[in-house]
PDB file of C-alpha atoms in Angstrom:
ATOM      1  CA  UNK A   1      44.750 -13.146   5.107  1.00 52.00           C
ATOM      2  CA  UNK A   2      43.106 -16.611   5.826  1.00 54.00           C
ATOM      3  CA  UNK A   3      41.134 -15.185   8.607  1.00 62.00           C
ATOM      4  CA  UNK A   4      39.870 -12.493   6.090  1.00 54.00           C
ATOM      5  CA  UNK A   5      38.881 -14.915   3.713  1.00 53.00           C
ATOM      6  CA  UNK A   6      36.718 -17.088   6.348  1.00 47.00           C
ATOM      7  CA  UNK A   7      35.063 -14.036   7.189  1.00 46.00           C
ATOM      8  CA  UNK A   8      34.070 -13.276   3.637  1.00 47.00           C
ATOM      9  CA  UNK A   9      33.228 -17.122   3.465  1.00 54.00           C
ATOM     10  CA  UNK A  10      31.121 -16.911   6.724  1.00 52.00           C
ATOM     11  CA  UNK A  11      29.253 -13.813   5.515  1.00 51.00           C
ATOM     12  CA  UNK A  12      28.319 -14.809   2.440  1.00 50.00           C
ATOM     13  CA  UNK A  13      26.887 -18.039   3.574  1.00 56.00           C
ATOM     14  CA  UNK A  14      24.162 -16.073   5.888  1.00 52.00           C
ATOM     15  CA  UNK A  15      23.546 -14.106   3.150  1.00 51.00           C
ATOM     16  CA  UNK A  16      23.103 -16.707   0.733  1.00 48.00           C
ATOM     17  CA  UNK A  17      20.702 -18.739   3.858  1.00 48.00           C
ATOM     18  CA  UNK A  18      18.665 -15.376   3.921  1.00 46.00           C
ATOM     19  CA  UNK A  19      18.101 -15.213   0.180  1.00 46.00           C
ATOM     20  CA  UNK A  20      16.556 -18.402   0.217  1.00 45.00           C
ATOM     21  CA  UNK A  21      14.745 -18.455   2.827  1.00 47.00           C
ATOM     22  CA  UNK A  22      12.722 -15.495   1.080  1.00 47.00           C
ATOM     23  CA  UNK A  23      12.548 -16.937  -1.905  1.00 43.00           C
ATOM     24  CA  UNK A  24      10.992 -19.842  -0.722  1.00 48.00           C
ATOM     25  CA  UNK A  25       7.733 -17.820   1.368  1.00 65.00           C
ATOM     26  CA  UNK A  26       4.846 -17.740  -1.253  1.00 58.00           C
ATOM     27  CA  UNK A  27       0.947 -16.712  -0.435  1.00 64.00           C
ATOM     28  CA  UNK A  28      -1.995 -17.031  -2.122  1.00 62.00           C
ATOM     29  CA  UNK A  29      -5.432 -17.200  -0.868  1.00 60.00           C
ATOM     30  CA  UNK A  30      -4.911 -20.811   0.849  1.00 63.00           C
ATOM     31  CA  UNK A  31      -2.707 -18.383   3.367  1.00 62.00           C
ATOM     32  CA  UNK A  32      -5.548 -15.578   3.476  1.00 55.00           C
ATOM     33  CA  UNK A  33      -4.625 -13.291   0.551  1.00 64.00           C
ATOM     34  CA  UNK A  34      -8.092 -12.429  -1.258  1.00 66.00           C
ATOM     35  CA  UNK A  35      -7.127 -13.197  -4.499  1.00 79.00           C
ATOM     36  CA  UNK A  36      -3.969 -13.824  -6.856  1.00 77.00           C
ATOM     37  CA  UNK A  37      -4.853 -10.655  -9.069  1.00 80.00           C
ATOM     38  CA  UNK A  38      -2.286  -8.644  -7.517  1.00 86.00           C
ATOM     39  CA  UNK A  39      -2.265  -4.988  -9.325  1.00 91.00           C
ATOM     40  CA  UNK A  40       0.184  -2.888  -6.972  1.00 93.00           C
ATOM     41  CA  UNK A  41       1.901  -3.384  -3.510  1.00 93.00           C
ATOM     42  CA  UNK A  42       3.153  -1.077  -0.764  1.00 94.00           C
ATOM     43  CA  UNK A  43       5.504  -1.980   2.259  1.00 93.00           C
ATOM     44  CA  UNK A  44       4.874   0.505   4.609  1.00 92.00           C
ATOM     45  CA  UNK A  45       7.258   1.984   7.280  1.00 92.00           C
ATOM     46  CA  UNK A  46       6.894  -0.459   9.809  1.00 90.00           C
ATOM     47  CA  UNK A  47       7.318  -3.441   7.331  1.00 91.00           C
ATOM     48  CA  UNK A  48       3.782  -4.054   6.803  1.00 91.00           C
ATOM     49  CA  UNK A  49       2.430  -5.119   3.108  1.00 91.00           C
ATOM     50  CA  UNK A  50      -0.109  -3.579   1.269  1.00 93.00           C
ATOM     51  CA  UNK A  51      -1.507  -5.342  -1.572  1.00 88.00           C
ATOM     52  CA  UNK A  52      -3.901  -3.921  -3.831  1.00 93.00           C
ATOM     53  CA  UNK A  53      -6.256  -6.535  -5.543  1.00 92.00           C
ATOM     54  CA  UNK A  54      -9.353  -6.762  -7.637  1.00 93.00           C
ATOM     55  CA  UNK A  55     -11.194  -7.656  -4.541  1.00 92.00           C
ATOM     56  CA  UNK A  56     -10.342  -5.052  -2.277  1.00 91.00           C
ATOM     57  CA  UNK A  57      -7.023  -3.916  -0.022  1.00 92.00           C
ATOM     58  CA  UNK A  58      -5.164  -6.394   1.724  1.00 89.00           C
ATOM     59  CA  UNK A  59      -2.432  -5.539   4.275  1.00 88.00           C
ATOM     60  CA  UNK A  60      -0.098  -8.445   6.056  1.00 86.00           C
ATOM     61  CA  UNK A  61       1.987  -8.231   9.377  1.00 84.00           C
ATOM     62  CA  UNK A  62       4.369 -11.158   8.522  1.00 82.00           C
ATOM     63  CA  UNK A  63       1.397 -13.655   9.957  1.00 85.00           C
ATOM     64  CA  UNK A  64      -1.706 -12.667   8.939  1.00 84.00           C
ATOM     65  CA  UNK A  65      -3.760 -10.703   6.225  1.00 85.00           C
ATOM     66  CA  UNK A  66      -6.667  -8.491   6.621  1.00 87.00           C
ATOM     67  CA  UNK A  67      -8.883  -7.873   3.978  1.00 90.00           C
ATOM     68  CA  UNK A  68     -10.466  -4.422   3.331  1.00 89.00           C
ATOM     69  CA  UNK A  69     -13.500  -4.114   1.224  1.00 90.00           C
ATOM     70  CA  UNK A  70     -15.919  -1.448  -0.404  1.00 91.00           C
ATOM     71  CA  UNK A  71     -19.516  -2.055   1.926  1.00 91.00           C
ATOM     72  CA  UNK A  72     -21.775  -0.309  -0.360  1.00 90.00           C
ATOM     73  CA  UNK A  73     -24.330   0.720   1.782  1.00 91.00           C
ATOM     74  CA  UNK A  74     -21.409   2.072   4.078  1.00 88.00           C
ATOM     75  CA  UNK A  75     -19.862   5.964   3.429  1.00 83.00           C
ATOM     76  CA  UNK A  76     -17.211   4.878   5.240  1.00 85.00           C
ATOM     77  CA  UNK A  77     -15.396   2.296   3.266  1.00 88.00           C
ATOM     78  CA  UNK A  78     -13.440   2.210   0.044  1.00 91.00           C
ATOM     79  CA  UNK A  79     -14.608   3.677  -2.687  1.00 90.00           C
ATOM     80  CA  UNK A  80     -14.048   0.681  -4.533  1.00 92.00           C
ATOM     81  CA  UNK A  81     -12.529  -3.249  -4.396  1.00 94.00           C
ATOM     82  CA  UNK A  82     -10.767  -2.322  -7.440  1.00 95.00           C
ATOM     83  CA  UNK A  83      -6.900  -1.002  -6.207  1.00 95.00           C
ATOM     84  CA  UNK A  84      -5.028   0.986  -8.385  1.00 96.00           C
ATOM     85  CA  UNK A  85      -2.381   2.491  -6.311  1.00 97.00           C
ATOM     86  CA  UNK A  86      -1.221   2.281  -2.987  1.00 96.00           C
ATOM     87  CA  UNK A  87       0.968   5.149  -1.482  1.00 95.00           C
ATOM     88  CA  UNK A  88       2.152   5.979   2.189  1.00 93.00           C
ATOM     89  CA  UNK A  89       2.368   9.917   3.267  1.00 90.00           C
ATOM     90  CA  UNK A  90       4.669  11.311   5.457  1.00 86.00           C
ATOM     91  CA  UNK A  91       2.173  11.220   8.453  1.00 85.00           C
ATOM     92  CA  UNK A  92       2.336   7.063   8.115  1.00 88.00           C
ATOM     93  CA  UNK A  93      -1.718   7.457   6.473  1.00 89.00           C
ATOM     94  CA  UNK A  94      -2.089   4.892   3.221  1.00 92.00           C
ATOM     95  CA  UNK A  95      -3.470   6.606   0.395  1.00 93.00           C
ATOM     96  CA  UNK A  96      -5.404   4.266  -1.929  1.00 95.00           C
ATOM     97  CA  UNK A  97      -6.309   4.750  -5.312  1.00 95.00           C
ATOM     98  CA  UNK A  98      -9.351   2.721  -6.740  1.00 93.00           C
ATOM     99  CA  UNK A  99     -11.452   2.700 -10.171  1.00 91.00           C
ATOM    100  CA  UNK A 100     -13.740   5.335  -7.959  1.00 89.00           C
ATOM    101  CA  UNK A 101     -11.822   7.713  -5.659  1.00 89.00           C
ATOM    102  CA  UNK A 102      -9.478   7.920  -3.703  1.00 91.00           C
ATOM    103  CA  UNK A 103      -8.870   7.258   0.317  1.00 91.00           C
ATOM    104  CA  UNK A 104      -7.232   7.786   2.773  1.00 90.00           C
ATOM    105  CA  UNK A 105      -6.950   4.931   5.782  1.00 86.00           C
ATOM    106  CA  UNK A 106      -4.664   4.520   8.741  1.00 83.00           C
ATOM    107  CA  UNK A 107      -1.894   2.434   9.435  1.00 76.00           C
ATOM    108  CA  UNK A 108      -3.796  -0.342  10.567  1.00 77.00           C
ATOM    109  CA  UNK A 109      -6.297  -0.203   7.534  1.00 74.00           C
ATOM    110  CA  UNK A 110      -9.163   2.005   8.978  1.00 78.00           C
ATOM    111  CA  UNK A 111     -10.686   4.186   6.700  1.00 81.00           C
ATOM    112  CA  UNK A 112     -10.539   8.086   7.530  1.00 78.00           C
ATOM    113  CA  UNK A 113     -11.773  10.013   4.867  1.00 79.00           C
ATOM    114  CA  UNK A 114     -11.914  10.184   0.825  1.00 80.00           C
ATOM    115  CA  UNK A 115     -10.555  12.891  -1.313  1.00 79.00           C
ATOM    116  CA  UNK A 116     -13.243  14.615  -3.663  1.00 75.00           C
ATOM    117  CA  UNK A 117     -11.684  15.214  -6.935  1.00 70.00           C
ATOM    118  CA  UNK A 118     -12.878  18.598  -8.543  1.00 61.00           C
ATOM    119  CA  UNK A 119     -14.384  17.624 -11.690  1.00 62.00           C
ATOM    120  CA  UNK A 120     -17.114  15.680 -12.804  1.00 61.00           C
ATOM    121  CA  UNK A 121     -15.185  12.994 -14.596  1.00 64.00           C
ATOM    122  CA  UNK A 122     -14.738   9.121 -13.815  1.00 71.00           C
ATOM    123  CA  UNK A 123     -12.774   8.947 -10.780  1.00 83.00           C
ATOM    124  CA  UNK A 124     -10.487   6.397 -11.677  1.00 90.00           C
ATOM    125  CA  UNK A 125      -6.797   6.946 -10.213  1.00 92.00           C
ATOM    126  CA  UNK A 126      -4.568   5.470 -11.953  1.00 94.00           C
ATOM    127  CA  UNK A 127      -1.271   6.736 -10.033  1.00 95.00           C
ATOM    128  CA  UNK A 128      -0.190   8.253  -6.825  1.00 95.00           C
ATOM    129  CA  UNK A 129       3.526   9.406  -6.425  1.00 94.00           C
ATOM    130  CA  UNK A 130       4.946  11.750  -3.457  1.00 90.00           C
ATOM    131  CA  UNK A 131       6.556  15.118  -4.999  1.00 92.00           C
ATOM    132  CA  UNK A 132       8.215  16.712  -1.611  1.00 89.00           C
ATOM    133  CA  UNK A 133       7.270  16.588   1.885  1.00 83.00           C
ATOM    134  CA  UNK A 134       3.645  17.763   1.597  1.00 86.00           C
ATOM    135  CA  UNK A 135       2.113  17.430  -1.748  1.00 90.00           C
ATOM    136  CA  UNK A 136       1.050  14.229  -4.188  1.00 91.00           C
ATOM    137  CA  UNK A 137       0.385  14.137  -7.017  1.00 93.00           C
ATOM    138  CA  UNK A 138      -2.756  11.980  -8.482  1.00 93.00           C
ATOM    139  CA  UNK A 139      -3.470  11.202 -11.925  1.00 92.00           C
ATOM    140  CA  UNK A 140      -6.790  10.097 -13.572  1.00 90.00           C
ATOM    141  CA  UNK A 141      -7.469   9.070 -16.514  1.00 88.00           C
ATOM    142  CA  UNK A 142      -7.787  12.463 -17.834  1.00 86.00           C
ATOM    143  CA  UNK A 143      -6.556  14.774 -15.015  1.00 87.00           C
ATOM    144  CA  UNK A 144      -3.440  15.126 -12.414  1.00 90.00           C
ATOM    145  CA  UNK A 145      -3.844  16.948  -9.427  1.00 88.00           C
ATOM    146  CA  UNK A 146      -2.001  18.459  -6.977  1.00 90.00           C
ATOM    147  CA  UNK A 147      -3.073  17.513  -3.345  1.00 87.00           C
ATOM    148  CA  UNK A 148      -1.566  19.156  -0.056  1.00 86.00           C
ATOM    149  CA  UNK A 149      -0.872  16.487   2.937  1.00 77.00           C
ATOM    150  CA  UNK A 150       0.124  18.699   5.644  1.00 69.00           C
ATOM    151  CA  UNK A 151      -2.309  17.583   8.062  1.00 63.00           C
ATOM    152  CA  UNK A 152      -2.765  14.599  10.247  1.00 61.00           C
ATOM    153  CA  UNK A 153      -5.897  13.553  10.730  1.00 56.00           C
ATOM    154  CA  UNK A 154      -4.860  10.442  12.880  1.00 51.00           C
TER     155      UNK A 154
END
């Protein structure tokens, strides 16, 4: 009985150690983050963060933050620095949903492609959820659709 009872002591202190010690880690830009406007997050598969700002993507390892931004004179960046949504398909590829499309990037925050919408409206996403295996579902501000992901494109 007395052994059981040190165990249960013993346990709970490395729980209670752990606890703290995550309570404690804080980051704000003075660590690398682009902002403190933080509207959504994402940890991915492999652990990694996702943080969706008003000044573009950010996604940190456990050491350091990159910081992915709409280039405007490049086609190949995100549509926007304004993050919505952040969501992670089956095939590991980050969806992202900004106030003017929606893209698709890599694990390691490389863009790949965006997702034309089919009508003529604002292409603001507001939300990006996983309904089985192979489809999403994306809402705008006045639409949902239905998207198939059973491709990889990596």
């Amino acid at each position: 009985m007395n052994i059981k009872i040190l165990c249960l002591i013993f346990f709970l202190q490395i729980y209670s150690a752990d606890a703290q010690t995550l309570l404690n880690d804080h980051f704000g830009p003075e660590q690398g983050l682009s902002q403190n406007s933080i509207r959504c997050l994402l940890q991915d598969k492999k652990g990694k963060m996702w943080i969706g700002t008003n000044d573009g993507l950010n996604h940190f390892d456990g050491y350091d933050f990159v910081h992915v931004k709409n280039e405007p004179f490049n086609p190949y960046s995100l549509s926007s620095d304004i993050i919505n949504c952040i969501f992670q398909d089956k095939y590991d590829r980050i969806w992202v949903g900004t106030e003017h499309g929606l893209d698709v990037l890599n694990d390691q925050g490389k863009w790949l492609f965006k997702i034309p919408l089919l009508s003529d409206e604002k292409k603001y996403i507001t939300q990006i959820i996983g309904l089985n295996e192979n489809e999403i579902a994306v809402s705008t501000l006045k639409n949902l659709y239905i998207i198939h992901v059973d491709f990889n494109f990596n």
